[in-house]
Coordinates of C-alpha atoms and ligand atoms in Angstrom, one line a residue:
M27 CA 76.5 148.7 153.8
S28 CA 78.1 147.6 156.5
A29 CA 79.9 143.9 156.3
E30 CA 77.8 142.0 157.8
T31 CA 74.3 143.1 155.2
R32 CA 77.0 142.1 152.2
S33 CA 75.0 139.4 149.5
L34 CA 75.8 135.9 148.8
W35 CA 76.4 137.0 145.9
E36 CA 79.3 140.3 147.3
N37 CA 80.5 137.4 149.1
T38 CA 81.2 135.0 146.3
A39 CA 82.8 137.5 143.0
P40 CA 85.9 139.3 143.4
A41 CA 86.0 143.1 143.6
L42 CA 86.6 144.4 140.7
E43 CA 87.8 148.1 139.6
F44 CA 86.9 150.1 136.8
P45 CA 88.7 153.9 137.3
K46 CA 87.4 156.8 138.7
L47 CA 86.0 159.4 136.2
R48 CA 89.1 161.8 135.9
D49 CA 87.8 164.1 132.9
D50 CA 85.6 165.3 130.6
I51 CA 85.1 162.6 127.8
D52 CA 82.8 162.3 124.8
A53 CA 80.8 159.3 123.6
D54 CA 78.0 158.7 121.7
V55 CA 75.8 157.3 125.0
A56 CA 76.5 157.5 128.2
I57 CA 74.4 155.2 130.7
V58 CA 73.9 155.7 134.1
G59 CA 74.1 152.9 136.2
G60 CA 76.7 149.7 136.1
G61 CA 74.2 147.4 136.8
I62 CA 72.6 144.6 134.7
T63 CA 70.9 146.6 132.5
G64 CA 73.2 149.6 132.2
I65 CA 76.5 147.3 131.8
T66 CA 73.7 144.9 128.6
A67 CA 73.5 148.1 126.9
A68 CA 76.6 148.9 127.4
L69 CA 77.3 145.4 125.9
Y70 CA 74.8 145.7 122.9
L71 CA 76.3 149.5 121.6
S72 CA 79.0 149.0 121.9
R73 CA 79.0 145.8 119.7
A74 CA 77.2 148.5 117.1
G75 CA 79.7 149.9 116.4
K76 CA 78.2 153.4 119.4
S77 CA 80.8 154.5 121.9
V78 CA 79.9 153.7 125.2
V79 CA 80.8 155.9 128.3
V80 CA 78.9 153.5 132.0
L81 CA 78.8 155.8 135.0
E82 CA 78.5 153.6 138.5
G83 CA 78.2 156.1 141.3
R84 CA 79.5 153.1 143.8
T85 CA 81.1 149.1 142.5
L86 CA 79.3 147.4 139.3
G87 CA 76.2 145.1 140.0
L88 CA 75.9 146.5 144.0
G89 CA 72.6 148.7 143.4
S90 CA 70.4 146.2 142.8
T91 CA 71.9 143.4 140.8
G92 CA 73.9 142.2 143.4
Y93 CA 70.9 142.0 146.2
S94 CA 69.2 140.3 144.1
T95 CA 67.5 136.7 144.1
G96 CA 69.3 135.1 141.2
N97 CA 66.4 134.3 139.1
L98 CA 65.6 134.2 136.1
Y99 CA 61.6 133.9 134.2
A100 CA 59.3 134.4 132.3
T101 CA 56.8 135.2 135.5
V102 CA 56.2 138.3 136.4
D103 CA 56.3 139.0 140.3
G104 CA 53.1 140.6 140.2
R105 CA 50.6 137.8 139.2
L106 CA 49.9 136.9 134.3
A107 CA 47.0 136.7 135.6
R108 CA 47.0 140.4 136.9
L109 CA 47.8 141.2 133.6
R110 CA 45.9 139.5 131.0
D111 CA 42.8 140.2 133.9
T112 CA 43.7 144.1 133.7
Y113 CA 45.3 144.4 129.4
G114 CA 43.1 141.6 128.6
L115 CA 45.6 138.1 126.7
E116 CA 47.5 139.0 124.6
T117 CA 49.5 141.7 126.0
A118 CA 50.4 138.8 129.3
T119 CA 51.5 136.4 126.4
R120 CA 53.7 139.4 125.2
V121 CA 55.5 139.6 128.5
A122 CA 55.9 136.0 128.8
Q123 CA 56.9 136.4 125.4
S124 CA 60.0 138.7 125.8
R125 CA 60.4 137.9 129.3
A126 CA 61.9 134.3 127.2
A127 CA 63.9 135.5 124.8
T128 CA 65.4 137.6 127.0
I129 CA 66.2 134.6 129.4
E130 CA 67.3 132.7 126.3
A131 CA 69.7 135.7 126.0
I132 CA 71.0 135.9 128.9
E133 CA 72.1 132.6 128.4
H134 CA 73.3 133.0 124.5
T135 CA 75.2 135.4 126.8
V136 CA 77.0 133.2 128.7
A137 CA 78.0 130.3 126.7
E138 CA 79.0 133.1 124.2
L139 CA 81.0 135.0 126.4
K140 CA 82.1 132.1 128.4
I141 CA 81.5 133.7 132.0
A142 CA 81.3 130.9 134.7
C143 CA 78.4 132.5 136.2
G144 CA 76.4 128.9 137.2
F145 CA 73.9 129.0 134.1
I146 CA 71.1 126.4 134.7
R147 CA 67.6 125.6 133.7
C148 CA 65.5 125.0 136.3
P149 CA 61.4 124.7 137.6
Q150 CA 59.9 127.5 139.1
Y151 CA 57.3 126.2 141.4
L152 CA 54.2 128.9 142.8
I153 CA 52.7 127.3 146.3
A154 CA 49.9 127.7 148.2
T155 CA 49.7 127.1 152.1
E156 CA 46.1 128.7 152.8
P157 CA 43.2 128.3 151.4
A158 CA 42.4 131.2 151.0
Q159 CA 45.2 131.3 148.5
L160 CA 43.8 128.2 146.1
V161 CA 41.8 130.6 143.6
A162 CA 45.0 132.9 142.6
L163 CA 46.9 129.6 142.0
Q164 CA 44.6 128.2 139.8
A165 CA 43.9 131.9 137.6
E166 CA 47.9 131.4 137.7
L167 CA 48.1 128.0 136.6
E168 CA 45.2 128.8 133.1
V169 CA 47.2 132.0 132.7
A170 CA 50.4 130.2 132.7
R171 CA 49.1 127.5 129.9
E172 CA 47.3 130.5 128.0
V173 CA 50.1 131.7 127.0
G174 CA 52.0 128.9 126.3
L175 CA 54.5 128.1 129.2
S176 CA 54.8 124.8 130.1
V177 CA 52.6 124.1 133.4
S178 CA 51.7 121.5 135.1
S179 CA 49.6 121.1 138.7
L180 CA 51.6 119.4 141.2
D181 CA 50.1 118.6 145.6
T182 CA 53.3 119.1 147.2
V183 CA 56.7 120.1 146.3
P184 CA 60.7 119.2 146.8
L185 CA 61.0 121.2 149.9
P186 CA 60.1 121.0 153.5
I187 CA 57.2 123.5 153.3
P188 CA 53.8 122.3 154.0
A189 CA 51.5 122.9 151.2
I190 CA 48.2 122.1 150.0
G191 CA 48.2 122.9 146.7
A192 CA 51.2 124.2 143.7
I193 CA 52.3 124.4 139.2
K194 CA 55.6 124.0 138.2
I195 CA 56.7 126.0 135.0
D196 CA 58.8 124.3 133.0
N197 CA 62.7 126.1 131.7
Q198 CA 63.6 128.9 133.7
A199 CA 66.9 129.6 135.0
Q200 CA 69.5 130.7 137.3
F201 CA 72.8 132.2 137.7
H202 CA 75.0 134.2 140.0
P203 CA 74.6 137.5 138.5
L204 CA 77.2 139.6 140.0
L205 CA 79.5 137.7 138.4
Y206 CA 77.3 137.2 135.1
I207 CA 77.7 141.5 135.1
Q208 CA 80.9 141.3 135.9
G209 CA 82.3 138.9 133.2
V210 CA 80.4 141.0 130.7
A211 CA 81.5 144.1 131.9
Q212 CA 85.6 141.9 131.3
A213 CA 84.6 141.3 127.7
V214 CA 83.4 144.4 127.3
A215 CA 85.7 147.1 128.8
S216 CA 88.0 148.5 126.0
E217 CA 88.6 151.6 124.3
N218 CA 85.1 152.1 123.3
C219 CA 83.0 151.1 126.4
R220 CA 84.6 153.1 129.0
I221 CA 83.6 152.4 132.1
F222 CA 83.8 154.3 134.7
E223 CA 82.9 153.4 138.8
N224 CA 82.3 155.4 141.5
T225 CA 81.1 157.8 139.5
R226 CA 78.3 159.7 140.6
I227 CA 75.9 162.0 138.4
T228 CA 75.8 165.2 140.7
A229 CA 73.9 167.0 137.6
R230 CA 72.3 166.5 133.9
D231 CA 71.8 169.5 131.8
G232 CA 70.9 169.0 128.1
K233 CA 73.7 165.8 126.9
L234 CA 75.7 167.2 129.6
L235 CA 76.1 165.0 132.9
T236 CA 78.1 166.5 135.4
T237 CA 80.3 164.3 138.2
A238 CA 82.0 165.3 141.3
H239 CA 86.2 165.1 139.0
G240 CA 83.9 165.3 135.2
N241 CA 81.8 165.5 132.4
V242 CA 80.3 163.4 130.3
R243 CA 78.3 164.9 127.0
A244 CA 76.9 162.2 124.6
E245 CA 74.6 162.1 122.3
K246 CA 72.0 159.6 123.5
I247 CA 71.6 159.0 127.9
V248 CA 70.4 155.7 129.2
L249 CA 69.1 156.4 132.4
A250 CA 69.8 152.7 133.3
T251 CA 69.6 154.2 137.2
H252 CA 66.6 151.8 138.2
T253 CA 64.5 154.7 138.6
P254 CA 65.1 158.4 136.9
I255 CA 67.5 160.4 139.0
G256 CA 66.6 163.9 140.2
F257 CA 63.3 164.9 139.1
H258 CA 60.5 162.9 136.9
I259 CA 57.3 162.8 136.5
L260 CA 57.1 159.3 136.4
Q261 CA 57.9 158.8 139.6
T262 CA 54.7 160.4 141.6
E263 CA 54.1 156.3 139.0
L264 CA 56.8 154.0 141.2
S265 CA 56.6 152.4 144.5
P266 CA 60.4 152.3 146.3
N267 CA 60.4 149.4 148.1
R268 CA 62.7 147.2 149.6
E269 CA 63.7 143.6 150.6
Y270 CA 65.3 141.2 153.0
G271 CA 67.2 137.9 152.6
I272 CA 69.4 135.9 153.8
A273 CA 71.4 132.7 152.9
A274 CA 71.9 129.9 155.0
R275 CA 74.0 126.3 155.6
L276 CA 72.0 123.6 155.9
R277 CA 72.7 120.5 157.7
P278 CA 74.5 118.7 154.9
D279 CA 73.1 115.0 155.1
F280 CA 69.7 117.2 154.0
S281 CA 69.0 118.8 150.3
F282 CA 66.7 120.0 147.6
P283 CA 66.3 120.1 144.0
A284 CA 67.4 123.8 142.0
G285 CA 63.8 125.9 141.3
I286 CA 62.1 129.1 141.6
F287 CA 59.9 128.3 145.3
W288 CA 57.8 131.2 145.3
T289 CA 55.1 131.7 148.8
L290 CA 52.0 132.6 147.7
D291 CA 51.3 134.5 151.0
E292 CA 51.2 137.6 151.7
L293 CA 54.8 138.6 152.1
G294 CA 55.4 136.6 149.4
Y295 CA 59.2 134.2 150.1
S296 CA 61.7 133.1 147.2
V297 CA 63.3 130.4 147.8
R298 CA 65.8 128.9 145.6
R299 CA 69.2 126.8 146.6
V300 CA 72.2 128.5 145.5
E301 CA 75.3 126.4 144.9
V302 CA 78.8 129.0 145.0
E303 CA 82.8 127.4 146.0
G304 CA 81.8 124.2 146.7
T305 CA 79.0 125.6 149.4
T306 CA 75.7 125.0 149.5
Y307 CA 73.0 127.7 150.6
L308 CA 69.7 128.6 150.8
V309 CA 68.3 132.2 149.8
V310 CA 65.4 133.0 151.4
I311 CA 64.5 137.3 150.8
G312 CA 60.9 138.5 151.8
E313 CA 59.4 140.6 154.8
K314 CA 58.4 143.4 151.8
H315 CA 57.6 146.8 152.7
K316 CA 58.0 150.4 151.8
T317 CA 61.6 152.1 151.3
G318 CA 61.9 154.8 154.4
Q319 CA 58.7 153.2 156.5
H320 CA 59.2 150.1 157.8
D321 CA 58.2 149.5 161.2
E322 CA 60.8 150.4 164.0
D323 CA 60.4 147.3 166.6
T324 CA 60.2 144.4 163.8
D325 CA 63.6 143.2 162.9
Y326 CA 62.9 142.0 159.6
Y327 CA 65.9 139.9 158.7
Q328 CA 65.3 137.9 162.2
R329 CA 61.9 137.0 160.5
V330 CA 63.3 136.1 157.6
E331 CA 65.8 134.4 159.6
A332 CA 62.8 132.6 162.0
F333 CA 61.3 131.9 158.2
A334 CA 64.0 129.5 157.2
R335 CA 64.9 127.7 160.4
A336 CA 60.8 127.0 160.6
H337 CA 61.0 124.8 157.8
F338 CA 64.6 124.3 156.9
P339 CA 67.3 122.7 159.4
V340 CA 69.5 126.0 158.8
E341 CA 72.7 125.5 160.2
A342 CA 73.9 129.1 160.4
I343 CA 73.0 132.6 159.0
A344 CA 76.7 132.9 156.3
H345 CA 75.1 136.1 154.9
R346 CA 72.5 138.6 154.7
W347 CA 71.0 141.9 152.9
S348 CA 68.4 143.8 151.9
A349 CA 67.3 145.1 148.1
Q350 CA 65.4 147.5 146.4
H351 CA 62.4 147.4 144.5
Y352 CA 60.2 149.7 142.1
R353 CA 56.7 148.4 141.4
S354 CA 54.9 150.8 138.7
A355 CA 51.1 152.2 139.4
D356 CA 49.5 149.9 136.2
A357 CA 52.0 147.1 136.6
L358 CA 54.4 146.8 133.5
P359 CA 57.8 148.8 133.6
Y360 CA 58.6 151.9 132.0
I361 CA 61.3 151.4 129.1
G362 CA 62.2 153.5 126.4
R363 CA 62.5 157.1 125.1
S364 CA 62.5 160.2 127.9
G365 CA 62.7 163.2 126.0
E366 CA 64.6 163.9 122.6
F367 CA 67.7 162.1 123.7
A368 CA 67.4 160.3 126.9
Y369 CA 66.5 156.7 127.8
L370 CA 64.8 155.4 131.1
A371 CA 63.9 152.2 132.5
T372 CA 62.3 152.2 135.8
G373 CA 59.7 149.8 137.3
F374 CA 61.0 146.7 137.7
G375 CA 59.6 145.0 140.0
T376 CA 61.6 142.7 141.7
N377 CA 60.8 141.5 137.9
G378 CA 64.0 143.4 137.0
L379 CA 66.9 140.4 136.2
V380 CA 65.3 139.9 132.7
Y381 CA 63.0 143.5 132.4
G382 CA 66.9 145.0 133.0
P383 CA 68.5 143.1 130.5
L384 CA 65.2 143.6 128.2
A385 CA 65.2 147.4 128.3
A386 CA 69.1 147.2 126.9
A387 CA 67.6 145.1 124.4
L388 CA 64.7 147.8 123.6
I389 CA 66.6 150.9 124.8
T390 CA 69.6 150.1 122.3
D391 CA 67.0 149.3 119.1
D392 CA 65.5 152.0 119.6
I393 CA 68.9 154.8 119.1
L394 CA 69.9 151.5 116.0
E395 CA 66.4 152.7 114.4
R396 CA 65.7 149.0 114.8
E397 CA 62.3 147.3 115.4
N398 CA 61.5 146.3 118.1
P399 CA 58.2 143.8 118.8
W400 CA 57.7 144.1 121.8
S401 CA 58.9 148.6 121.8
D402 CA 54.6 148.9 122.0
L403 CA 54.4 147.3 125.7
Y404 CA 56.8 148.7 127.7
N405 CA 56.8 152.4 126.1
A406 CA 57.9 155.1 129.0
R407 CA 55.4 157.4 127.9
R408 CA 52.4 155.8 127.7
F409 CA 49.6 156.9 130.9
A410 CA 47.3 154.5 131.4
P411 CA 45.1 156.8 134.2
V412 CA 42.0 154.7 134.2
R413 CA 44.2 151.3 134.8
S414 CA 46.5 152.7 137.3
A415 CA 44.6 155.2 139.0
S416 CA 43.8 153.2 141.5
A417 CA 47.6 152.4 142.9
F418 CA 48.6 156.1 141.2
L419 CA 46.1 157.4 143.2
Q420 CA 47.1 155.6 146.6
E421 CA 50.5 155.9 146.0
N422 CA 50.4 159.2 146.1
V423 CA 48.2 159.8 148.6
N424 CA 50.8 157.9 150.3
V425 CA 53.2 160.4 149.8
A426 CA 51.3 163.7 150.9
Q427 CA 51.0 161.7 154.2
Q428 CA 54.9 160.4 154.7
Y429 CA 55.2 165.0 153.6
L430 CA 53.2 165.5 156.2
R431 CA 53.0 163.5 159.1
D432 CA 57.0 164.3 159.5
Y433 CA 56.2 168.0 158.8
L434 CA 53.4 168.4 160.9
L435 CA 53.3 165.5 163.6
R436 CA 57.0 165.5 164.4
A437 CA 56.7 162.3 163.8
D438 CA 60.3 160.1 164.7
V439 CA 61.7 162.7 167.2
E440 CA 64.3 161.7 169.4
Q441 CA 65.6 162.5 172.3
L442 CA 70.0 163.3 172.4
E443 CA 70.2 161.6 175.2
N444 CA 68.3 158.6 173.8
I445 CA 70.3 158.1 170.6
G446 CA 73.6 155.4 171.6
P447 CA 76.4 154.1 169.2
D448 CA 75.3 153.1 165.7
E449 CA 71.7 154.4 166.3
G450 CA 69.6 157.8 165.1
A451 CA 67.0 158.7 165.1
L452 CA 65.7 162.9 163.9
T453 CA 66.3 165.3 166.7
E454 CA 64.7 168.4 167.4
I455 CA 67.1 171.2 168.7
N456 CA 66.5 174.9 168.9
G457 CA 63.3 174.1 167.4
K458 CA 65.2 172.8 164.1
K459 CA 64.7 169.0 162.9
Y460 CA 67.8 167.3 163.2
A461 CA 68.9 163.0 161.4
V462 CA 71.2 162.9 164.1
S463 CA 73.0 160.0 164.1
R464 CA 76.4 158.0 166.5
D465 CA 79.2 155.8 164.4
A466 CA 79.6 152.1 166.8
E467 CA 83.0 154.7 168.1
G468 CA 80.4 157.2 169.7
R469 CA 81.0 159.7 167.2
W470 CA 78.1 162.0 165.9
S471 CA 77.2 163.1 162.4
V472 CA 74.6 165.7 161.8
L473 CA 72.9 166.6 158.7
S474 CA 69.9 168.0 157.4
P475 CA 66.8 165.5 157.3
V476 CA 65.6 166.8 154.6
C477 CA 66.0 164.8 151.5
T478 CA 67.2 166.3 148.5
H479 CA 65.5 165.1 146.0
L480 CA 61.8 167.2 146.4
G481 CA 62.0 167.4 150.8
C482 CA 59.9 165.5 152.6
L483 CA 62.0 164.1 155.7
V484 CA 64.2 161.4 155.8
H485 CA 63.4 158.3 158.1
W486 CA 66.8 156.3 160.5
N487 CA 66.8 153.1 159.2
Q488 CA 68.3 150.8 162.3
L489 CA 68.5 148.5 160.3
E490 CA 71.2 149.0 157.4
K491 CA 72.3 152.8 159.5
T492 CA 71.2 154.9 156.9
W493 CA 68.7 157.4 156.6
D494 CA 65.7 156.5 154.1
C495 CA 63.6 158.7 152.0
P496 CA 59.6 157.5 152.4
C497 CA 58.6 159.7 149.6
H498 CA 60.7 157.7 146.5
G499 CA 63.1 155.8 148.0
S500 CA 66.3 157.9 147.9
R501 CA 68.6 156.5 150.7
F502 CA 71.9 158.4 152.5
D503 CA 74.4 156.7 154.3
C504 CA 74.9 157.8 157.8
Q505 CA 77.0 160.5 156.6
G506 CA 74.2 162.1 154.5
E507 CA 76.1 160.4 150.6
V508 CA 73.8 158.8 148.7
L509 CA 73.2 155.4 148.3
E510 CA 69.8 155.4 145.9
G511 CA 67.1 156.7 145.0
P512 CA 66.4 159.2 142.2
A513 CA 68.2 161.9 145.1
L514 CA 71.4 163.9 143.1
A515 CA 72.5 165.4 146.4
R516 CA 74.3 165.1 149.2
L517 CA 72.4 165.3 153.3
E518 CA 73.3 168.4 153.9
K519 CA 75.9 169.0 156.7
N520 CA 74.8 171.0 159.6
E521 CA 77.9 172.9 160.2
L522 CA 76.6 175.1 162.4
I523 CA 75.7 172.7 165.8
E524 CA 78.1 173.0 168.4
P525 CA 79.2 170.3 170.4
D526 CA 78.5 171.4 173.2
E527 CA 74.7 171.3 171.8
L528 CA 74.8 168.2 171.6
I529 CA 77.3 167.0 174.7
E530 CA 74.4 169.1 177.2
P531 CA 72.0 166.3 177.4
D532 CA 73.8 162.9 179.4
E533 CA 77.5 163.3 180.3
E534 CA 77.9 159.9 180.8
R535 CA 76.2 158.4 177.9
L536 CA 77.6 160.8 175.4
S537 CA 81.6 161.4 176.9
G538 CA 83.5 160.9 174.1
G539 CA 81.5 161.5 171.5
E540 CA 82.8 163.8 168.4
V541 CA 80.5 165.6 166.1
I542 CA 82.4 164.7 162.6
A543 CA 79.8 165.7 160.0
Ligands
LIG1 FE1 61.9 162.1 146.8 FE2 63.0 161.5 149.0 S1 63.2 160.6 147.0 S2 61.5 163.4 148.3

C-alpha cells in the first residue's frame, strides 16, 4: 500500500515489530490473522491456559482494524429495523445486547491493561438529510427503544450538516483501534502466546498450516481472516466491499463534539472527531462499492473530500485510506465452528470492531467447552435460504456476471501504449490476457490476470495501485503478492513475455522500461 493511503491510525501508532515464523512449531490453538478478532482471541485463550500462535500475513492490525472508523456501537450499519423485520424483535435485541456487552468488555480490557487508546463513551447519531429517509429514521428510533437502548429524537445535530431529523443513541464508544490491539498484543505476547508477522499461510491441510518459512500444527485453528481463506462455501454468501476514508485538519476556531455521526443517505457517510497527539481531525468514511467493480472514472477519495469540504472548514487533508468489509447475505455474521477443529468469523459488514471481539469470546468459549448465550445467534453452520435468498442470488449472479464479462466480452482490455507510469490494465498480447502495470519509474510488471482463488480475472485499481478480484474480494499488489481476501497464492508471474514484446508499440513513451515480473 502506498504511503499516501496510510490511515490516520497507522500514522499515529508506533511501528511494533513481531518476528517472522522461521521454524516448525506446535500449539493448542493457531490463530490466522492479527486484527482485532485474532488478537482478542489470543488474549482470551492464552489467559485460559492454552498455548497460542498468531500468524499475521503482514502487520498486526493493518488488514482491516487499522483502516476502520474506531467506532464502537451496539447498533449495526445494516439497521436494527432490518434485523427485527427479518428475524423478529428477540433476535434484534440479542444482537444489540451482545454488542453492548462486547463494548463493555473492550472498556474493561482498556482499563485493566492500561491501554492508552483514547477510549471514550459518546453518543451515536443517525441523521436524515432528505424527507425520504424519515421513515427509516422513525423505524430505527422505535427498534432502538424496543431493544433497550437509550435513544431520543432530535430536530438538529451538533454538526454543520443540514439535518431534517435525527436520533441520538447514548453511551456508545470510540477509540484508536490500532493502539488498542497493539496494547493487547504487547500485554499478551509471551512464551505461551507467540505472535508472528509477515507470515502468510500458503496452505492448510487439516491441523497443519504451511507458511514459506515454517509450519504450525495445532489442535484448533481459528481463521480470524475477515473472510475464510482458501475455498469455503460461505464465500458464496459474502459480498466484499471497499470504502474510502480521509482525516482532515479543520480551521482551529471550529469544533464539534465527540460522537458517531452517520448520514442515512445512500452512500452512508460516517463522520467523527479524533484527537490524537494534540491535533484534532475530522474523519469521514463512505463511498462504498463492490471490490473490483469500481467506476474507473470516479475518484472516490475526491468525493469523500468534497463531502467534507462542503460541510466543514477543512484546512488540509492529512491522511486518506480505504478498507474492505464483507457483508453476509442474511445480515448476521458467521461466527463459530467450521468443521471438526476449525473456527471462522466473517460477514461482519462495517461492524467488525465489535463483532471481532465478540467472535473472539464466542470461539474461546466453544474451545473451552463453556456455554455462551449468543453462540446460536451467530452460528457459522447456519444457512437461512429463505431469509437470505434474495441477497444470496444477487451476490452469485453478480459473481457469474463478472466471470463472463471478463472472459467473453474482453472488457477493461487496454493497449500497452496506453499504460503510463503508475498505471495498469488488463492487456492482450498474442491473443492471451495479462495483468500489466508499471511502477512510478516506468518499470513493467507482467502477471497472470487469473485470480488464484477461483479463477475470475482481476481488475486494476488505479486509486490503490492494486489488482482486485471482483468475485470474492482477493486483492494483490502490483507484484502479484496477496494483500487480502481468500486467495492463498500470488498471481503468477509471466516469465515468457519478452521485453521486446512490451516495448514495440511506442518507443518514446516506453523507453527505459524494465520488466520486473
Ligand atoms: Fe474468488 Fe478471486 S476472490 S475468484
